[in-house]
Short mmCIF file of C-alpha atoms and ligand atoms in Angstrom, two decimals:
data_model
loop_
_atom_site.label_atom_id
_atom_site.label_comp_id
_atom_site.label_asym_id
_atom_site.label_seq_id
_atom_site.Cartn_x
_atom_site.Cartn_y
_atom_site.Cartn_z
CA UNK G 984 -32.77 24.16 18.28
CA UNK G 985 -30.09 21.51 18.65
CA UNK G 986 -28.46 20.13 15.49
CA UNK G 987 -30.17 16.78 14.44
CA UNK G 988 -28.06 13.83 14.27
CA UNK G 989 -27.81 11.64 11.05
CA UNK G 990 -27.16 8.30 12.14
CA UNK G 991 -26.66 6.42 8.80
CA UNK G 992 -23.61 6.84 6.40
CA UNK G 993 -24.19 8.12 3.20
CA UNK G 994 -23.31 5.17 0.78
CA UNK G 995 -20.60 5.48 -1.89
CA UNK G 996 -21.81 4.42 -5.25
CA UNK G 997 -20.13 1.51 -6.70
CA UNK G 998 -19.93 -0.44 -9.98
CA UNK G 999 -22.23 -3.32 -9.98
CA UNK G 1000 -20.27 -6.65 -9.30
CA UNK G 1001 -21.41 -8.16 -12.33
CA UNK G 1002 -20.59 -5.61 -14.66
CA UNK G 1003 -16.98 -4.77 -12.94
CA UNK G 1004 -15.48 -8.39 -13.14
CA UNK G 1005 -15.07 -7.66 -16.84
CA UNK G 1006 -13.29 -4.22 -16.48
CA UNK G 1007 -10.24 -2.81 -14.73
CA UNK G 1008 -12.21 0.67 -13.99
CA UNK G 1009 -12.47 1.91 -10.30
CA UNK G 1010 -14.97 -0.17 -8.35
CA UNK G 1011 -15.95 2.58 -5.68
CA UNK G 1012 -17.13 5.49 -7.81
CA UNK G 1013 -16.72 8.13 -4.73
CA UNK G 1014 -19.24 11.06 -3.86
CA UNK G 1015 -20.67 13.50 -5.80
CA UNK G 1016 -20.22 16.92 -4.20
CA UNK G 1017 -23.91 16.74 -2.86
CA UNK G 1018 -23.50 13.51 -1.41
CA UNK G 1019 -19.92 14.25 0.04
CA UNK G 1020 -21.65 17.29 1.72
CA UNK G 1021 -24.12 15.33 3.51
CA UNK G 1022 -21.85 12.90 4.92
CA UNK G 1023 -19.64 15.83 5.77
CA UNK G 1024 -22.60 17.35 7.63
CA UNK G 1025 -23.12 13.93 9.74
CA UNK G 1026 -19.41 14.88 11.51
CA UNK G 1027 -20.01 16.56 14.75
CA UNK G 1028 -16.96 18.64 14.53
CA UNK G 1029 -15.06 17.20 17.76
CA UNK G 1030 -12.35 20.11 19.09
CA UNK G 1031 -9.05 19.50 17.29
CA UNK G 1032 -7.22 18.44 20.81
CA UNK G 1033 -9.69 15.80 21.61
CA UNK G 1034 -10.79 14.44 18.24
CA UNK G 1035 -10.39 10.98 18.45
CA UNK G 1036 -10.16 10.25 14.39
CA UNK G 1037 -6.80 12.57 14.43
CA UNK G 1038 -5.17 10.48 16.83
CA UNK G 1039 -6.27 7.30 15.03
CA UNK G 1040 -4.73 8.68 11.68
CA UNK G 1041 -0.85 7.90 11.38
CA UNK G 1042 0.13 11.24 9.73
CA UNK G 1043 -2.72 13.25 11.86
CA UNK G 1044 -4.57 14.84 9.13
CA UNK G 1045 -7.37 17.51 10.74
CA UNK G 1046 -10.22 15.48 10.21
CA UNK G 1047 -12.69 17.94 11.38
CA UNK G 1048 -10.73 20.87 9.67
CA UNK G 1049 -10.75 19.59 6.21
CA UNK G 1050 -14.65 18.24 6.82
CA UNK G 1051 -15.64 21.83 7.77
CA UNK G 1052 -14.07 23.27 4.72
CA UNK G 1053 -15.94 20.83 2.49
CA UNK G 1054 -19.15 22.05 4.37
CA UNK G 1055 -18.42 25.82 3.55
CA UNK G 1056 -17.82 24.73 -0.05
CA UNK G 1057 -14.28 25.84 0.47
CA UNK G 1058 -12.48 22.77 -1.41
CA UNK G 1059 -9.19 24.76 -1.80
CA UNK G 1060 -9.25 25.39 1.88
CA UNK G 1061 -9.99 21.53 2.33
CA UNK G 1062 -7.03 20.39 0.28
CA UNK G 1063 -4.98 22.69 1.96
CA UNK G 1064 -5.81 21.46 5.54
CA UNK G 1065 -5.16 17.82 4.43
CA UNK G 1066 -1.94 18.61 2.83
CA UNK G 1067 -0.52 20.01 5.86
CA UNK G 1068 0.26 16.56 6.93
CA UNK G 1069 -0.62 14.36 3.90
CA UNK G 1070 0.72 15.16 0.56
CA UNK G 1071 -0.99 11.82 -1.35
CA UNK G 1072 -4.70 12.33 -0.06
CA UNK G 1073 -6.12 10.79 -3.60
CA UNK G 1074 -3.95 7.72 -2.51
CA UNK G 1075 -4.72 7.33 1.11
CA UNK G 1076 -8.34 8.23 1.02
CA UNK G 1077 -8.53 5.02 -1.27
CA UNK G 1078 -6.20 2.44 0.29
CA UNK G 1079 -5.62 3.42 3.83
CA UNK G 1080 -7.21 0.68 6.28
CA UNK G 1081 -9.64 3.50 7.89
CA UNK G 1082 -11.54 1.04 10.02
CA UNK G 1083 -8.07 0.38 12.16
CA UNK G 1084 -7.11 3.97 11.86
CA UNK G 1085 -9.10 7.22 11.63
CA UNK G 1086 -12.29 6.03 11.55
CA UNK G 1087 -11.92 3.38 14.31
CA UNK G 1088 -12.59 5.77 17.14
CA UNK G 1089 -14.92 8.06 15.34
CA UNK G 1090 -17.53 9.21 18.23
CA UNK G 1091 -20.36 8.97 15.77
CA UNK G 1092 -19.92 5.32 15.78
CA UNK G 1093 -21.65 5.27 19.28
CA UNK G 1094 -24.59 7.11 17.93
CA UNK G 1095 -24.99 5.40 14.50
CA UNK G 1096 -22.32 4.74 11.80
CA UNK G 1097 -18.82 6.45 11.72
CA UNK G 1098 -17.91 9.52 9.37
CA UNK G 1099 -16.74 7.83 6.11
CA UNK G 1100 -13.44 9.91 6.38
CA UNK G 1101 -11.49 8.00 3.87
CA UNK G 1102 -14.22 8.81 1.13
CA UNK G 1103 -14.47 12.35 2.09
CA UNK G 1104 -10.62 12.63 1.84
CA UNK G 1105 -10.55 11.40 -1.41
CA UNK G 1106 -13.45 13.24 -2.77
CA UNK G 1107 -11.37 16.20 -1.76
CA UNK G 1108 -8.48 14.92 -3.76
CA UNK G 1109 -10.30 14.15 -6.74
CA UNK G 1110 -12.40 17.23 -7.08
CA UNK G 1111 -9.03 19.26 -6.53
CA UNK G 1112 -7.63 17.47 -9.41
CA UNK G 1113 -10.46 17.69 -11.70
CA UNK G 1114 -10.85 21.13 -11.11
CA UNK G 1115 -6.78 22.00 -11.35
CA UNK G 1116 -7.02 23.27 -7.58
CA UNK G 1117 -3.35 23.19 -6.21
CA UNK G 1118 -2.38 23.60 -2.46
CA UNK G 1119 -0.34 26.83 -1.88
CA UNK G 1120 3.21 25.24 -1.49
CA UNK G 1121 5.93 27.05 0.46
CA UNK G 1122 9.26 26.05 -1.18
CA UNK G 1123 12.14 27.31 0.72
CA UNK G 1124 15.12 28.92 -1.25
CA UNK G 1125 17.87 26.53 -2.57
CA UNK G 1126 20.14 25.73 0.47
CA UNK G 1127 22.87 24.09 -2.14
CA UNK G 1128 22.65 20.58 -0.55
CA UNK G 1129 21.78 17.37 -2.22
CA UNK G 1130 19.56 14.52 -1.04
CA UNK G 1131 19.09 11.15 -3.14
CA UNK G 1132 16.11 9.06 -2.45
CA UNK G 1133 16.28 5.46 -3.38
CA UNK G 1134 12.97 3.81 -4.11
CA UNK G 1135 9.82 6.13 -5.47
CA UNK G 1136 7.03 4.26 -3.46
CA UNK G 1137 5.23 6.10 -0.66
CA UNK G 1138 7.88 6.57 1.48
CA UNK G 1139 10.34 7.99 -1.02
CA UNK G 1140 7.93 10.11 -2.78
CA UNK G 1141 6.95 11.71 0.68
CA UNK G 1142 10.47 12.24 1.87
CA UNK G 1143 11.29 13.82 -1.73
CA UNK G 1144 8.10 16.25 -1.15
CA UNK G 1145 9.27 17.53 2.12
CA UNK G 1146 12.81 17.89 1.16
CA UNK G 1147 11.98 19.75 -1.69
CA UNK G 1148 9.77 22.03 0.17
CA UNK G 1149 13.06 22.61 2.77
CA UNK G 1150 15.28 23.76 -0.24
CA UNK G 1151 17.03 20.57 -0.91
CA UNK G 1152 17.97 19.34 -4.50
CA UNK G 1153 16.52 16.05 -4.48
CA UNK G 1154 16.96 13.01 -6.89
CA UNK G 1155 14.91 9.88 -6.89
CA UNK G 1156 16.31 6.66 -8.07
CA UNK G 1157 13.72 3.96 -9.21
CA UNK G 1158 14.54 0.30 -10.44
CA UNK G 1159 11.52 0.10 -12.36
CA UNK G 1160 10.40 2.12 -15.72
CA UNK G 1161 7.65 3.89 -13.63
CA UNK G 1162 8.04 5.57 -10.38
CA UNK G 1163 5.35 4.83 -7.66
CA UNK G 1164 6.58 1.56 -5.87
CA UNK G 1165 3.75 -0.73 -4.94
CA UNK G 1166 1.24 1.89 -5.79
CA UNK G 1167 1.67 1.45 -9.42
CA UNK G 1168 2.96 -1.74 -9.84
CA UNK G 1169 1.17 -3.81 -6.91
CA UNK G 1170 -2.43 -2.17 -6.03
CA UNK G 1171 -4.75 -2.82 -8.87
CA UNK G 1172 -6.08 -0.23 -11.22
CA UNK G 1173 -9.76 -0.83 -9.95
CA UNK G 1174 -8.58 0.01 -6.54
CA UNK G 1175 -6.38 2.83 -7.21
CA UNK G 1176 -6.25 4.23 -10.69
CA UNK G 1177 -2.95 4.77 -12.12
CA UNK G 1178 -3.42 8.56 -13.22
CA UNK G 1179 -3.97 9.23 -9.50
CA UNK G 1180 -0.13 8.20 -8.83
CA UNK G 1181 0.61 9.73 -12.30
CA UNK G 1182 -0.65 12.76 -10.99
CA UNK G 1183 1.10 13.02 -7.42
CA UNK G 1184 4.48 12.23 -9.35
CA UNK G 1185 3.80 14.87 -11.95
CA UNK G 1186 3.28 17.16 -8.81
CA UNK G 1187 6.24 16.36 -7.25
CA UNK G 1188 8.61 16.91 -10.43
CA UNK G 1189 6.60 20.31 -10.78
CA UNK G 1190 8.01 21.03 -7.30
CA UNK G 1191 11.51 20.23 -8.87
CA UNK G 1192 12.33 16.55 -7.87
CA UNK G 1193 14.55 14.83 -10.15
CA UNK G 1194 13.28 11.23 -11.03
CA UNK G 1195 15.65 8.65 -12.46
CA UNK G 1196 13.79 5.35 -13.69
CA UNK G 1197 15.65 2.05 -14.41
CA UNK G 1198 18.32 2.85 -12.07
CA UNK G 1199 18.97 -0.34 -9.65
CA UNK G 1200 20.93 1.12 -6.64
CA UNK G 1201 23.42 -1.99 -5.91
CA UNK G 1202 23.65 -2.60 -9.69
CA UNK G 1203 23.35 0.45 -11.99
CA UNK G 1204 25.20 2.54 -9.41
CA UNK G 1205 26.11 1.64 -5.78
CA UNK G 1206 25.28 3.07 -2.67
CA UNK G 1207 28.69 4.15 -2.24
CA UNK G 1208 28.28 6.25 -5.22
CA UNK G 1209 25.40 7.86 -3.89
CA UNK G 1210 26.82 8.38 -0.33
CA UNK G 1211 29.94 10.45 -2.21
CA UNK G 1212 27.77 12.35 -4.38
CA UNK G 1213 24.93 13.41 -1.97
CA UNK G 1214 24.88 15.13 1.52
CA UNK G 1215 22.58 12.42 2.49
CA UNK G 1216 20.92 9.31 1.28
CA UNK G 1217 16.99 7.85 2.20
CA UNK G 1218 16.28 4.59 1.44
CA UNK G 1219 12.38 3.53 0.72
CA UNK G 1220 13.11 0.32 -1.21
CA UNK G 1221 10.16 -1.64 0.14
CA UNK G 1222 9.59 -5.12 0.52
CA UNK G 1223 9.34 -6.57 -2.75
CA UNK G 1224 10.88 -9.75 -2.10
CA UNK G 1225 8.03 -12.66 -2.58
CA UNK G 1226 8.09 -15.82 -0.13
CA UNK G 1227 6.96 -19.00 -1.23
CA UNK G 1228 6.59 -22.56 0.59
CA UNK G 1229 9.12 -25.15 -0.43
CA UNK G 1230 7.17 -27.87 -1.08
CA UNK G 1231 7.33 -30.41 -3.94
CA UNK G 1232 6.50 -29.30 -7.14
CA UNK G 1233 6.62 -25.21 -6.62
CA UNK G 1234 8.66 -24.72 -9.72
CA UNK G 1235 5.85 -25.91 -11.81
CA UNK G 1236 5.00 -23.35 -14.57
CA UNK G 1237 1.85 -21.25 -13.80
CA UNK G 1238 2.92 -20.77 -10.27
CA UNK G 1239 3.51 -17.09 -9.75
CA UNK G 1240 4.43 -14.85 -6.78
CA UNK G 1241 1.42 -12.24 -6.32
CA UNK G 1242 4.61 -9.78 -7.06
CA UNK G 1243 4.86 -11.25 -10.53
CA UNK G 1244 1.10 -11.82 -11.36
CA UNK G 1245 0.24 -8.20 -10.09
CA UNK G 1246 3.21 -6.70 -11.86
CA UNK G 1247 2.43 -8.41 -15.25
CA UNK G 1248 -1.19 -7.37 -15.09
CA UNK G 1249 -0.88 -3.56 -13.40
CA UNK G 1250 2.68 -2.37 -14.66
CA UNK G 1251 3.05 -4.23 -17.88
CA UNK G 1252 -0.95 -4.21 -18.59
CA UNK G 1253 -1.06 -7.66 -18.96
CA UNK G 1254 -5.00 -7.37 -19.14
CA UNK G 1255 -4.53 -5.26 -22.48
CA UNK G 1256 -2.17 -8.16 -24.17
CA UNK G 1257 -1.55 -8.17 -27.17
CA UNK G 1258 -2.20 -4.54 -27.24
CA UNK G 1259 1.22 -4.53 -24.55
CA UNK G 1260 3.34 -7.15 -25.16
CA UNK G 1261 3.14 -9.10 -21.76
CA UNK G 1262 0.95 -12.13 -21.56
CA UNK G 1263 -0.72 -13.64 -18.67
CA UNK G 1264 -1.57 -17.08 -18.50
CA UNK G 1265 -5.49 -17.47 -18.27
CA UNK G 1266 -7.12 -20.70 -17.66
CA UNK G 1267 -10.49 -22.44 -15.90
CA UNK G 1268 -9.35 -22.23 -12.29
CA UNK G 1269 -6.67 -20.12 -10.41
CA UNK G 1270 -5.93 -20.98 -6.42
CA UNK G 1271 -4.61 -17.96 -4.53
CA UNK G 1272 -2.76 -19.02 -1.57
CA UNK G 1273 -2.83 -16.49 1.48
CA UNK G 1274 -5.77 -14.17 2.80
CA UNK G 1275 -4.58 -10.42 2.96
CA UNK G 1276 -4.97 -7.53 0.83
CA UNK G 1277 -2.51 -8.75 -1.94
CA UNK G 1278 -4.15 -12.17 -1.88
CA UNK G 1279 -7.58 -10.38 -2.68
CA UNK G 1280 -5.63 -8.04 -5.35
CA UNK G 1281 -4.48 -11.29 -7.18
CA UNK G 1282 -7.85 -13.11 -6.81
CA UNK G 1283 -9.83 -10.28 -7.96
CA UNK G 1284 -7.28 -9.60 -10.63
CA UNK G 1285 -7.32 -13.10 -11.91
CA UNK G 1286 -11.03 -13.02 -12.46
CA UNK G 1287 -10.71 -9.61 -14.45
CA UNK G 1288 -8.06 -11.39 -16.97
CA UNK G 1289 -10.66 -14.33 -17.50
CA UNK G 1290 -10.31 -17.28 -15.12
CA UNK G 1291 -13.67 -18.75 -14.63
CA UNK G 1292 -13.42 -19.57 -10.95
CA UNK G 1293 -10.89 -18.22 -8.28
CA UNK G 1294 -10.27 -19.77 -4.87
CA UNK G 1295 -8.61 -18.28 -2.19
CA UNK G 1296 -6.88 -21.11 0.03
CA UNK G 1297 -6.45 -19.91 3.71
CA UNK G 1298 -5.05 -22.16 6.43
CA UNK G 1299 -7.08 -20.32 9.29
CA UNK G 1300 -10.73 -19.30 9.24
CA UNK G 1301 -12.32 -15.93 7.81
CA UNK G 1302 -12.00 -14.31 11.12
CA UNK G 1303 -8.39 -14.40 11.08
CA UNK G 1304 -7.81 -13.23 7.57
CA UNK G 1305 -5.77 -10.12 7.52
CA UNK G 1306 -7.19 -8.42 4.38
CA UNK G 1307 -9.49 -5.47 5.10
CA UNK G 1308 -13.12 -6.27 5.32
CA UNK G 1309 -13.91 -4.00 2.59
CA UNK G 1310 -11.51 -5.90 0.22
CA UNK G 1311 -13.05 -9.40 1.58
CA UNK G 1312 -16.59 -8.25 0.72
CA UNK G 1313 -15.83 -6.95 -2.76
CA UNK G 1314 -14.09 -9.96 -3.51
CA UNK G 1315 -17.15 -12.29 -2.14
CA UNK G 1316 -19.38 -10.07 -4.16
CA UNK G 1317 -17.44 -10.89 -7.36
CA UNK G 1318 -17.76 -14.60 -6.65
CA UNK G 1319 -14.22 -15.42 -5.47
CA UNK G 1320 -14.52 -18.50 -3.42
CA UNK G 1321 -12.76 -18.89 -0.27
CA UNK G 1322 -11.69 -22.53 1.08
CA UNK G 1323 -10.74 -22.20 4.84
CA UNK G 1324 -8.43 -24.65 7.14
CA UNK G 1325 -6.68 -25.81 4.32
CA UNK G 1326 -2.89 -25.64 3.64
CA UNK G 1327 -0.85 -27.14 0.39
CA UNK G 1328 1.37 -29.77 0.61
CA UNK G 1329 2.68 -30.43 -2.86
CA UNK G 1330 1.90 -29.09 -6.33
CA UNK G 1331 1.63 -31.55 -9.53
CA UNK G 1332 2.43 -30.69 -13.06
CA UNK G 1333 1.44 -32.49 -16.32
CA UNK G 1334 4.44 -33.94 -18.86
CA UNK G 1335 5.39 -30.10 -19.59
CA UNK G 1336 5.61 -29.29 -16.09
CA UNK G 1337 2.50 -26.96 -16.39
CA UNK G 1338 0.78 -26.76 -12.67
CA UNK G 1339 -2.60 -28.96 -12.66
CA UNK G 1340 -3.30 -30.08 -9.23
CA UNK G 1341 -2.55 -28.69 -5.95
CA UNK G 1342 -2.82 -30.95 -3.00
CA UNK G 1343 -4.20 -29.87 0.19
CA UNK G 1344 -4.38 -30.84 3.61
CA UNK G 1345 -7.33 -29.86 6.01
CA UNK G 1346 -6.00 -28.30 9.58
CA UNK G 1347 -7.79 -27.67 12.87
CA UNK G 1348 -6.91 -24.59 14.96
CA UNK G 1349 -4.45 -25.17 18.02
CA UNK G 1350 -3.31 -22.85 20.48
CA UNK G 1351 -2.33 -19.10 19.58
CA UNK G 1352 0.94 -18.68 18.26
CA UNK G 1353 3.18 -15.28 18.71
CA UNK G 1354 0.77 -13.35 16.66
CA UNK G 1355 -2.03 -13.96 18.93
CA UNK G 1356 -3.88 -16.21 16.46
CA UNK G 1357 -4.71 -19.92 16.53
CA UNK G 1358 -1.89 -21.93 15.10
CA UNK G 1359 -3.31 -24.00 12.24
CA UNK G 1360 -2.44 -27.80 12.71
CA UNK G 1361 -2.82 -30.52 10.18
CA UNK G 1362 -5.28 -33.21 10.41
CA UNK G 1363 -3.50 -36.46 9.10
CA UNK G 1364 -5.16 -38.53 6.53
CA UNK G 1365 -7.25 -35.32 5.24
CA UNK G 1366 -5.15 -34.83 1.88
CA UNK G 1367 -7.42 -33.65 -1.17
CA UNK G 1368 -6.65 -32.59 -4.75
CA UNK G 1369 -7.76 -29.51 -6.29
CA UNK G 1370 -7.46 -28.98 -9.98
CA UNK G 1371 -5.89 -25.80 -11.26
CA UNK G 1372 -4.72 -23.98 -14.09
CA UNK G 1373 -2.63 -21.30 -12.06
CA UNK G 1374 -1.45 -20.61 -8.51
CA UNK G 1375 -0.53 -17.29 -6.65
CA UNK G 1376 1.54 -17.29 -3.76
CA UNK G 1377 0.58 -14.37 -1.44
CA UNK G 1378 1.83 -15.48 1.68
CA UNK G 1379 4.26 -12.38 2.33
CA UNK G 1380 7.00 -10.60 1.17
CA UNK G 1381 10.70 -9.43 2.44
CA UNK G 1382 12.97 -6.27 1.59
CA UNK G 1383 15.11 -7.28 -1.51
CA UNK G 1384 19.05 -7.37 -0.70
CA UNK G 1385 20.49 -5.88 -3.93
CA UNK G 1386 21.12 -2.63 -2.67
CA UNK G 1387 22.58 -3.79 0.79
CA UNK G 1388 24.33 -7.03 -0.04
CA UNK G 1389 27.72 -5.57 -0.67
CA UNK G 1390 27.49 -2.79 1.92
CA UNK G 1391 28.72 -4.25 5.26
CA UNK G 1392 28.03 -1.17 7.12
CA UNK G 1393 24.30 -1.44 6.61
CA UNK G 1394 23.09 -3.90 9.45
CA UNK G 1395 19.74 -5.83 9.17
CA UNK G 1396 17.21 -7.55 11.33
CA UNK G 1397 16.83 -11.23 11.40
CA UNK G 1398 13.91 -10.47 9.24
CA UNK G 1399 16.13 -8.69 6.36
CA UNK G 1400 14.68 -5.30 7.55
CA UNK G 1401 16.94 -2.46 7.92
CA UNK G 1402 18.06 -1.41 11.51
CA UNK G 1403 17.18 2.12 11.99
CA UNK G 1404 16.97 4.64 15.21
CA UNK G 1405 14.31 6.77 16.05
CA UNK G 1406 15.32 9.32 13.67
CA UNK G 1407 15.50 6.58 10.68
CA UNK G 1408 19.20 6.72 10.56
CA UNK G 1409 20.85 3.53 9.64
CA UNK G 1410 24.08 1.70 10.88
CA UNK G 1411 25.66 3.57 7.94
CA UNK G 1412 26.69 7.38 8.40
CA UNK G 1413 24.30 9.70 6.12
CA UNK G 1414 22.10 7.04 5.16
CA UNK G 1415 18.54 7.00 6.37
CA UNK G 1416 15.49 4.44 5.73
CA UNK G 1417 11.55 4.22 6.35
CA UNK G 1418 8.95 2.12 4.72
CA UNK G 1419 8.51 -1.37 4.33
CA UNK G 1420 12.24 -1.50 4.11
CA UNK G 1421 12.38 -1.31 7.85
CA UNK G 1422 8.98 -2.46 8.99
CA UNK G 1423 8.51 -5.01 6.73
CA UNK G 1424 5.15 -5.19 4.74
CA UNK G 1425 2.97 -2.45 6.35
CA UNK G 1426 0.69 0.16 4.89
CA UNK G 1427 1.06 3.25 2.41
CA UNK G 1428 0.22 5.86 5.18
CA UNK G 1429 2.75 4.35 7.77
CA UNK G 1430 5.13 4.37 4.87
CA UNK G 1431 4.61 8.15 4.15
CA UNK G 1432 4.68 8.99 7.92
CA UNK G 1433 8.44 7.21 7.92
CA UNK G 1434 9.17 9.69 4.82
CA UNK G 1435 8.09 12.61 6.47
CA UNK G 1436 9.90 11.99 9.78
CA UNK G 1437 13.16 11.15 7.80
CA UNK G 1438 12.83 13.98 5.89
CA UNK G 1439 12.74 16.27 9.14
CA UNK G 1440 15.66 14.01 10.33
CA UNK G 1441 17.72 14.47 7.25
CA UNK G 1442 17.38 18.07 7.35
CA UNK G 1443 18.62 18.12 11.14
CA UNK G 1444 21.77 16.01 10.16
CA UNK G 1445 22.68 17.97 7.30
CA UNK G 1446 22.38 21.23 9.35
CA UNK G 1447 24.16 19.87 12.63
CA UNK G 1448 26.20 17.04 10.80
CA UNK G 1449 25.38 15.21 14.12
CA UNK G 1450 25.31 11.46 13.89
CA UNK G 1451 25.41 9.01 17.16
CA UNK G 1452 28.28 6.44 17.57
CA UNK G 1453 25.58 3.73 17.79
CA UNK G 1454 22.68 3.04 16.20
CA UNK G 1455 20.00 1.65 18.87
CA UNK G 1456 17.20 -0.06 16.96
CA UNK G 1457 13.53 1.39 17.18
CA UNK G 1458 10.91 -0.96 17.66
CA UNK G 1459 7.88 -0.67 15.08
P1 FAD T 1316 7.26 0.36 -1.97
O1 FAD T 1316 6.09 0.94 -2.36
O2 FAD T 1316 7.35 -1.17 -2.04
O3 FAD T 1316 8.12 1.07 -2.94
C1 FAD T 1316 9.84 0.51 -3.00
C2 FAD T 1316 10.21 1.14 -4.37
O4 FAD T 1316 11.73 1.03 -4.47
C3 FAD T 1316 9.70 0.31 -5.43
O5 FAD T 1316 9.50 1.15 -6.73
C4 FAD T 1316 11.18 -0.60 -5.91
O6 FAD T 1316 11.11 -0.88 -7.46
C5 FAD T 1316 12.05 0.27 -5.57
N1 FAD T 1316 13.33 -0.08 -5.38
C6 FAD T 1316 13.73 -1.31 -4.60
N2 FAD T 1316 14.88 -1.51 -4.65
C7 FAD T 1316 15.61 -0.68 -5.48
C8 FAD T 1316 17.15 -0.44 -5.67
N3 FAD T 1316 17.86 -1.10 -5.18
N4 FAD T 1316 17.13 0.71 -6.59
C9 FAD T 1316 16.39 1.34 -7.04
N5 FAD T 1316 15.00 1.13 -6.79
C10 FAD T 1316 14.58 0.27 -5.93
N6 FAD T 1316 -1.23 -0.79 1.69
C11 FAD T 1316 -2.18 -0.11 2.23
O7 FAD T 1316 -2.23 0.76 3.09
N7 FAD T 1316 -3.50 -0.49 1.64
C12 FAD T 1316 -3.62 -1.21 0.87
O8 FAD T 1316 -4.60 -1.56 0.42
C13 FAD T 1316 -2.37 -1.77 0.37
N8 FAD T 1316 -2.53 -2.86 -0.66
C14 FAD T 1316 -1.42 -3.57 -0.99
C15 FAD T 1316 -1.57 -4.38 -2.22
C16 FAD T 1316 -0.53 -4.75 -2.68
C17 FAD T 1316 -0.55 -5.98 -3.83
C18 FAD T 1316 0.90 -4.92 -1.98
C19 FAD T 1316 2.16 -5.65 -2.46
C20 FAD T 1316 0.81 -3.96 -0.62
C21 FAD T 1316 -0.05 -3.27 -0.37
N9 FAD T 1316 -0.04 -2.40 0.87
C22 FAD T 1316 -1.09 -1.84 0.79
C23 FAD T 1316 0.86 -2.12 1.19
C24 FAD T 1316 1.60 -1.05 0.79
O9 FAD T 1316 1.69 -0.85 -0.52
C25 FAD T 1316 3.29 -0.79 1.41
O10 FAD T 1316 3.20 -0.81 2.80
C26 FAD T 1316 3.79 0.63 0.58
O11 FAD T 1316 3.81 0.62 -0.70
C27 FAD T 1316 5.44 0.51 1.12
O12 FAD T 1316 5.83 1.93 0.53
P2 FAD T 1316 7.42 1.81 0.40
O13 FAD T 1316 7.77 3.34 0.16
O14 FAD T 1316 8.04 1.54 1.56
O15 FAD T 1316 7.80 0.99 -0.37
FE1 SF4 T 1317 -7.59 8.04 7.26
FE2 SF4 T 1317 -5.43 7.68 5.86
FE3 SF4 T 1317 -6.30 9.93 5.73
FE4 SF4 T 1317 -5.26 9.34 7.84
S1 SF4 T 1317 -4.74 9.29 5.77
S2 SF4 T 1317 -7.35 10.35 7.66
S3 SF4 T 1317 -5.86 7.26 8.20
S4 SF4 T 1317 -7.62 7.95 5.51
FE1 SF4 T 1318 -16.04 14.05 13.02
FE2 SF4 T 1318 -16.03 11.65 13.87
FE3 SF4 T 1318 -13.94 13.03 13.68
FE4 SF4 T 1318 -15.74 13.58 15.81
S1 SF4 T 1318 -14.48 11.66 15.69
S2 SF4 T 1318 -14.51 15.14 14.65
S3 SF4 T 1318 -17.40 13.04 14.45
S4 SF4 T 1318 -14.78 12.41 12.01
#
């Protein structure tokens, strides 16, 4: 008898919106074993060479392969299938934009709901962590060569883990006091619990990586120091410099970059002040400028630290928002208010320069710009004032120049991203780069993919010593 197709996706239990805005605990609670098996049983097991889900995943996780192992109750097997290409499943299962990647082409979409691949991947990682299951890891004998990794975000951690397995001696240098990059200082606890990132870092250390925190390359040590001491260097320094709009009053107190706002809350645990000694300003109303994932994270964090009203101010309409649909829905459920077709023109402070008002202008949408999205055009005479106690800018970030400003050999694009070729080689011999430092703001899984491919290229370089005369920039 033909297998009956189960059309409806198995829902993932979540914290109730009214309860969760008072805590930082994870919103999506994850599948139980029974629910995971039920969801897994919906997958029709497309053959490996044709499965469109695998093609949609930037690191080509063998999705039907690990789902089959769940159905066979073989959780170690499921973990090992994922680990063949993805060493951070507990993280990607939570934060990947699956709807644009693995899940986008799932054939079940034609028959009903697409398979919830991300939540199944997360389930496997969580189950393994909770039951002390580790993947079988083959580590080649030490080859006597050393690699330095700068930055401990997903690109650096992935490159480090792959190089260790190839027999290299790896040291990761991180500017902050905790490793993890955006995973630890940017993405909030309620989307990505920090103990999951810490677990992955512990695993890397267990494999033998050394992690040196509080070391800023470009200040504490220079890139030249690393180039002298190591056989190769990988730069996974991300894109952590915030962008602001140069408007009157932008220097008022209470106007944060999303980076600072989220770092205070996530890394410095301002939501536990005074138990932790970093405060965060809390008032009645906060406005976030921007409409991507970072903006949603800032808005939802603001509600949790105690702002009564939180606004997202966006210059286009909802359909153009760049945040994941799941994040937008979660923000809506939690009571974040959205104001579309508005742009800030001025900030006004009180006598002590504390921001009190953001002046906004209404827009209409004009012709599409280079991004293909219709350009917002201000409508003269439509200015109005919104009273605020704090403002967060979440309009994008660019790479930090600390590391390369005194290294003229390292060339950058006009956007400040590092120039690399298809093997992630920068314009300085022996120095490789990947992740947001070369792509600009992108995603965790793309950064991981870069770290993986760069590790292979580093291995090839150290073994052959080959380096081209000229570096032809790869287009991302
Ligand atoms: P990063 O994660 O930025 O790490 C770079 C590290 O390098 C940092 O720890 C930094 O301190 C360190 N560093 C920098 N300069 C130096 C130096 N000179 N010396 C030593 N160390 C240095 N992506 C998703 O896929 N899904 C999401 O839901 C998502 N949400 C996001 C939410 C927020 C708030 C932000 C900011 C980003 C989000 N992203 C998301 C994007 C994603 O986090 C990044 O694309 C990814 O982390 C980039 O990885 P990376 O390794 O290139 O750099
Ligand atoms: Fe999907 Fe991301 Fe996992 Fe790939 S790594 S299967 S895109 S959740
Ligand atoms: Fe399963 Fe969908 Fe992938 Fe096919 S495309 S193997 S149904 S997850």
